[in-house]
Tab-separated table of C-alpha atoms in Angstrom:
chain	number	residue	atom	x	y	z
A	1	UNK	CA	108.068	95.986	86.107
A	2	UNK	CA	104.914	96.252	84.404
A	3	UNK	CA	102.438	95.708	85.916
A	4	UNK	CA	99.928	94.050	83.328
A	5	UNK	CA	96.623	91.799	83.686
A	6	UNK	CA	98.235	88.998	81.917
A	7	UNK	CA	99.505	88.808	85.383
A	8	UNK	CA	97.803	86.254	87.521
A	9	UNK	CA	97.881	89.146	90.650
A	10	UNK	CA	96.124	92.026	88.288
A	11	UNK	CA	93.596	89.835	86.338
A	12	UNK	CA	92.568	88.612	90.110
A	13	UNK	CA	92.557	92.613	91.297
A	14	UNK	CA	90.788	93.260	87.607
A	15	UNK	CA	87.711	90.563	88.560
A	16	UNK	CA	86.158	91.836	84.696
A	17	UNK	CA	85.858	90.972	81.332
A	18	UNK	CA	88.613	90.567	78.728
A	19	UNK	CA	88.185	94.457	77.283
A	20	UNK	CA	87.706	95.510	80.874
A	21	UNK	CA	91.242	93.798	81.948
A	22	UNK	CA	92.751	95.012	78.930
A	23	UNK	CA	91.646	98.456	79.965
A	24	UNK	CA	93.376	98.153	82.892
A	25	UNK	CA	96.648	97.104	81.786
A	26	UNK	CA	99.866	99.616	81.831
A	27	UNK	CA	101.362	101.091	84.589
A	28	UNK	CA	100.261	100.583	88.353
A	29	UNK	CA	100.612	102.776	91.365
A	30	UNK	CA	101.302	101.168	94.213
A	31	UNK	CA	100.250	102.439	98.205
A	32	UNK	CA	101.153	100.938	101.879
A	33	UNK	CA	98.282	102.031	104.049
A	34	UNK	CA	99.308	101.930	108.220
A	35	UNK	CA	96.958	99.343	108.046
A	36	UNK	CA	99.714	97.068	106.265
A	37	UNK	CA	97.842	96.298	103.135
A	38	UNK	CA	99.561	96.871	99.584
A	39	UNK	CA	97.141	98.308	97.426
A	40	UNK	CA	97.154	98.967	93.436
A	41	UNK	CA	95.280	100.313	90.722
A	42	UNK	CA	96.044	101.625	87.146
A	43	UNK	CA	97.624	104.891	87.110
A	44	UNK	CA	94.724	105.792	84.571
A	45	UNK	CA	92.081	104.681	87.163
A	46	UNK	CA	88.434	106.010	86.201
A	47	UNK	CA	86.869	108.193	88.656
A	48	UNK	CA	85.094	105.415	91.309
A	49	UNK	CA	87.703	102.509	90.839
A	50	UNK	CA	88.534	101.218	93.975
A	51	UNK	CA	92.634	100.775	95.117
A	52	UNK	CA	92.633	96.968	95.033
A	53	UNK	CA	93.990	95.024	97.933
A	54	UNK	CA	97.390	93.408	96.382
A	55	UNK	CA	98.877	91.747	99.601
A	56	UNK	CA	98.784	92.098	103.314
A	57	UNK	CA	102.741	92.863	103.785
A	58	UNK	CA	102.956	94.349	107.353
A	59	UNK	CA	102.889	97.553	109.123
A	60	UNK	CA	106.574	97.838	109.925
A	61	UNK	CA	107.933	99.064	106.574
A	62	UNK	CA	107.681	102.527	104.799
A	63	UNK	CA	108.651	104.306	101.904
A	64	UNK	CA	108.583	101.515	99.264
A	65	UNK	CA	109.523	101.106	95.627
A	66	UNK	CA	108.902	98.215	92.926
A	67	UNK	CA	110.582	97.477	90.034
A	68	UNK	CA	111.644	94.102	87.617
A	69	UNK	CA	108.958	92.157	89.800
A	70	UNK	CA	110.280	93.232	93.045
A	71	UNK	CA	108.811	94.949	96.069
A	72	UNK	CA	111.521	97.022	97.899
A	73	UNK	CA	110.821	98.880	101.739
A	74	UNK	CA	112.340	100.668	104.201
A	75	UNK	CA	111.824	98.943	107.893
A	76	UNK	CA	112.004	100.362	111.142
A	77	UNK	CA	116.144	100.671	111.087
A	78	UNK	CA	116.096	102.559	107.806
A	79	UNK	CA	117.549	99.267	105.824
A	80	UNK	CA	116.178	97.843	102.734
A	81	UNK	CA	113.997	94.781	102.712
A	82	UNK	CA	112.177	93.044	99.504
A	83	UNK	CA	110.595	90.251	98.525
A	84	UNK	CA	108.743	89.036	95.365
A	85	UNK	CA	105.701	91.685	94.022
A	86	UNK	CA	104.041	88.639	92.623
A	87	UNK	CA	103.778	86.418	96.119
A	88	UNK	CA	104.251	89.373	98.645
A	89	UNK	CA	103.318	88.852	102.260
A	90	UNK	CA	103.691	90.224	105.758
A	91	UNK	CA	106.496	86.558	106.312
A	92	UNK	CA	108.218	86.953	103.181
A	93	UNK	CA	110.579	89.708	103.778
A	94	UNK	CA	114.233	89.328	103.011
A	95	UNK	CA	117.028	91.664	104.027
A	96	UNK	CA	119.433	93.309	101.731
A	97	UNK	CA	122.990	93.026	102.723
A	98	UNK	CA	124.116	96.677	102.270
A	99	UNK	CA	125.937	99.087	104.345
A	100	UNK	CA	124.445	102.464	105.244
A	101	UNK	CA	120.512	103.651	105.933
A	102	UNK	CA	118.100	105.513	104.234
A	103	UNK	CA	115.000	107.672	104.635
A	104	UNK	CA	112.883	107.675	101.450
A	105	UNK	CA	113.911	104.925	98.423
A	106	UNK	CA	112.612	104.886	94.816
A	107	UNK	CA	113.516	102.244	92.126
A	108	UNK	CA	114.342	102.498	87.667
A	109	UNK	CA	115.677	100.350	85.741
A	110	UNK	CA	117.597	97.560	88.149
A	111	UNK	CA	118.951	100.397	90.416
A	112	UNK	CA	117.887	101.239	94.082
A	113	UNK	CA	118.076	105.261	95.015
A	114	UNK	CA	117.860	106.596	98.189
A	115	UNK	CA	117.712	109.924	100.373
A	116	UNK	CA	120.430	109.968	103.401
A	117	UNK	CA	119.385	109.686	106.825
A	118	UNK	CA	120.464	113.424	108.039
A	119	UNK	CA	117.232	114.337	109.496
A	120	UNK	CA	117.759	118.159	107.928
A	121	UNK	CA	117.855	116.464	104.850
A	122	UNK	CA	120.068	114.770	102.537
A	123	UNK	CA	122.106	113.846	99.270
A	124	UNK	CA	120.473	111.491	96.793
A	125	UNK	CA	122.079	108.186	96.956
A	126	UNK	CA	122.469	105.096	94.513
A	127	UNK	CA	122.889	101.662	96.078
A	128	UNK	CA	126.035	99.944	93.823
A	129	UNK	CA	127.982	97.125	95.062
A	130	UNK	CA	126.011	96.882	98.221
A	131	UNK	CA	126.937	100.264	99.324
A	132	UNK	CA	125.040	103.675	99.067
A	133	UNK	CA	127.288	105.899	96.729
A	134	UNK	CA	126.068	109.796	96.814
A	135	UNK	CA	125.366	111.111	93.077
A	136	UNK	CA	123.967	114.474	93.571
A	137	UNK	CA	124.223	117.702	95.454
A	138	UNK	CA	121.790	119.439	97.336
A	139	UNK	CA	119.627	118.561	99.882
A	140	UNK	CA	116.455	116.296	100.280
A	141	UNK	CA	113.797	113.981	102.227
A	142	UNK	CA	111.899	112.639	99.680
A	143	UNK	CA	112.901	111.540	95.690
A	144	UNK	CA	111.252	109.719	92.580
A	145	UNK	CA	112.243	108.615	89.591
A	146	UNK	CA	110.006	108.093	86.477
A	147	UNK	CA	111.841	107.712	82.533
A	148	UNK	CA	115.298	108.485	83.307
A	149	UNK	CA	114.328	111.712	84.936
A	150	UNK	CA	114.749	112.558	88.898
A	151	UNK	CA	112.417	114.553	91.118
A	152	UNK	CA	113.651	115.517	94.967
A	153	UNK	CA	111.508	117.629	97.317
A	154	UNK	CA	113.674	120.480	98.424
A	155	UNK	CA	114.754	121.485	101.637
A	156	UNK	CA	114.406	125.108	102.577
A	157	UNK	CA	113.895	126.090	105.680
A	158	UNK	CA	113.192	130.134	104.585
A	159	UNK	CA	110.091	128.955	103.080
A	160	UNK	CA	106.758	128.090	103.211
A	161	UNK	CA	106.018	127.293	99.536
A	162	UNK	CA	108.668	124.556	99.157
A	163	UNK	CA	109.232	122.968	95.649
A	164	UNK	CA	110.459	120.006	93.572
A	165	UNK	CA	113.490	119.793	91.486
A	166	UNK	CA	114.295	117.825	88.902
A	167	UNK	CA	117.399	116.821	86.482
A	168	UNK	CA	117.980	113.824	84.192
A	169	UNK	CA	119.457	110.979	85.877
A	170	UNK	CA	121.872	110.575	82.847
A	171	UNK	CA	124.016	113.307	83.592
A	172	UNK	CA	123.526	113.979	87.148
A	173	UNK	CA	126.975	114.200	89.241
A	174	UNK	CA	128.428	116.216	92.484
A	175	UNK	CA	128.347	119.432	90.019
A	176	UNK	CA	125.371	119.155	88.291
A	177	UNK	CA	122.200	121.705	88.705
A	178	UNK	CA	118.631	120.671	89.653
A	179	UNK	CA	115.919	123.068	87.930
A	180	UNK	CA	112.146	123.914	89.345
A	181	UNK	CA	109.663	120.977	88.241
A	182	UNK	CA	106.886	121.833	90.202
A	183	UNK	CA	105.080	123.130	93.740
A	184	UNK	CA	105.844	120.435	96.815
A	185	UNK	CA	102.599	120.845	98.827
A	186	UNK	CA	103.186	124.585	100.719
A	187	UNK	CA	99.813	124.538	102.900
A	188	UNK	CA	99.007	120.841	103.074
A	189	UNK	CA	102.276	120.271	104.834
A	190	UNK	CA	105.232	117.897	104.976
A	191	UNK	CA	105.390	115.877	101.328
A	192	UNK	CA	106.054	112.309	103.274
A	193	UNK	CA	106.262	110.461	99.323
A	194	UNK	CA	106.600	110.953	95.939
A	195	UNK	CA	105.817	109.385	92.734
A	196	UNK	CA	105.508	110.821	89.474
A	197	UNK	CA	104.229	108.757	86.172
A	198	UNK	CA	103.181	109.113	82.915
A	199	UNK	CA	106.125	110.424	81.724
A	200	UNK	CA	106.373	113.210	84.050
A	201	UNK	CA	102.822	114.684	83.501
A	202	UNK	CA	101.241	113.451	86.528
A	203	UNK	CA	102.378	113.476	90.410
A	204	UNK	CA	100.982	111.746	93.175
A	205	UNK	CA	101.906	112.415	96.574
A	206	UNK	CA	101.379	111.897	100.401
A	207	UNK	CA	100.808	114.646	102.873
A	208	UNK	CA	99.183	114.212	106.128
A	209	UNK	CA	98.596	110.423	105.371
A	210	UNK	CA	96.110	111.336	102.072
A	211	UNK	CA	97.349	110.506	98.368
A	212	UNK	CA	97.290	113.872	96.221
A	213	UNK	CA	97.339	113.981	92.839
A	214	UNK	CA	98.544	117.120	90.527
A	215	UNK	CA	98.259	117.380	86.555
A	216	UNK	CA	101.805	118.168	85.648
A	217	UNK	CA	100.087	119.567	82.111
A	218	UNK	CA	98.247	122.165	83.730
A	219	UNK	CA	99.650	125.610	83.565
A	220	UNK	CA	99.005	126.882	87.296
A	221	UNK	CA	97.995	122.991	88.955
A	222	UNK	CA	97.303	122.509	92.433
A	223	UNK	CA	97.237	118.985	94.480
A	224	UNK	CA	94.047	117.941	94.889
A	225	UNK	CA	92.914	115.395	97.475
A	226	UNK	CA	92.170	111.712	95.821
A	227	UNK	CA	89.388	110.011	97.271
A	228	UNK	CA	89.735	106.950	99.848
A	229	UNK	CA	88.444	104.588	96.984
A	230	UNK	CA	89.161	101.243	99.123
A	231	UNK	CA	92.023	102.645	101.130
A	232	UNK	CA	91.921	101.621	104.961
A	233	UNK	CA	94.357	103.714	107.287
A	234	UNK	CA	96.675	106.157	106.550
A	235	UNK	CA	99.321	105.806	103.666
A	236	UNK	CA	102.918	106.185	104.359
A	237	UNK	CA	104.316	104.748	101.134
A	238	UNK	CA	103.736	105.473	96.978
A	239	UNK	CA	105.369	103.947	94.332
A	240	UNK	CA	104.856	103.489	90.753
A	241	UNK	CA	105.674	101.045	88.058
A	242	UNK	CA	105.649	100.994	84.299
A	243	UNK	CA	109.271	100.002	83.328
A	244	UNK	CA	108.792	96.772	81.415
A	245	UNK	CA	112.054	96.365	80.649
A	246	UNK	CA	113.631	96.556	83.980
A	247	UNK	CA	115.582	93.794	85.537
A	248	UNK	CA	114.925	92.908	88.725
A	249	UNK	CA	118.750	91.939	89.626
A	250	UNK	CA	118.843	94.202	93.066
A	251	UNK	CA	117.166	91.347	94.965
A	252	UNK	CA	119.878	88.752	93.857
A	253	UNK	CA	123.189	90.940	94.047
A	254	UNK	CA	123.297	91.021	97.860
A	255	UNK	CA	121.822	87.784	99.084
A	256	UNK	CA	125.286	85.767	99.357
């Protein structure tokens, strides 16, 4: 979902004039600090823009993921809640009837994804008919998914300098290969999150509670830490939104 200041939510976060909320329309990213709080801010964000407090949701989720309007996170049993981006609060979680956990979710186009719960790491997974159905080889903890193309942080075990792969979501299957997209993190640790946006020329990422950012454009880029810019307590979830023609029809499927 796009997350735009005709919005009643963003123009409130946006607090400017006309040409200032206009600015700050396209897509969001999205953060859950420890603290609980939701926080947002345009993915274009000027240097000094502050991540706006969105909604106080709870400190028991994890890993979340938005899309067609809805707010999607992983609670303390690896199971997917959600509830309404628009109204979001700490009482309003629902839980999705679906069978099978996960350890790191990301959201396109109506569909839920998920990594598996082997704690070595684990196929990518998409959630159809309440179930979680594997759709790629290879072996993961964390995944995105920006314009039809997916990103999964590798596990290797040999290395220190571990990367991300990437292959179009279109043709991805049991057999089908994931190439290099770009360096997972190496010194600053475990990559926790991903989220990548702007049509795959900027990724943002956690490690050691701290958002990163690195310029996918940049021949030779290196994460650099963002700023705390309004942030209060570590963050332990990222997710991104710009899919404005996305149908939110996740959050109805499995509430019979």
């Amino acid at each position: 979902a796009q997350f735009i200041c005709s919005s009643d939510v963003a123009c409130g976060m946006a607090q400017g004039s006309s040409a200032e909320c206009a600015a700050r329309s396209g897509p969001w990213v999205f953060v859950l600090a420890s603290s609980g709080w939701l926080y947002g801010r345009p993915q274009g964000a000027c240097e000094g823009d502050l991540w706006e407090h969105v909604a106080l949701v709870g400190a028991s989720h994890r890993s979340i993921a938005i899309d067609g309007g809805w707010l999607y996170a992983l609670n303390v049993s690896n199971l997917v809640d959600y509830q309404a981006l628009q109204d979001a609060a700490e009482s309003s979680w629902k839980r999705m009837k679906t069978r099978g956990t996960a350890v790191n979710i990301s959201a396109a186009g109506g569909k839920l994804f998920g990594v598996g719960p082997n704690k070595d790491g684990d196929r990518l997974f998409r959630l159809e008919g309440g179930q979680w159905q594997p759709i790629a080889s290879g072996r993961s903890r964390v995944m995105a998914v920006d314009r039809g193309m997916v990103y999964a942080v590798g596990v290797d075990h040999h290395r220190n300098d571990p990367w991300v792969f990437k292959q179009p979501l279109e043709s991805m299957s049991a057999y089908s290969k994931w190439a290099k997209a770009f360096k997972a993190g190496g010194a600053l640790g475990e990559c926790s999150d991903l989220a990548v946006v702007d049509h795959g020329r900027v990724a943002l990422a956690i490690f050691d509670g701290r958002v990163h950012r690195m310029s996918l454009e940049t021949v030779d880029a290196t994460w650099e830490a963002e700023p705390l810019w309004g942030l209060d307590g570590r963050v332990i979830g990222i997710a991104a939104c710009d899919d404005a023609s996305a149908v939110g029809a996740l959050a109805t499927e499995f509430t019979a």
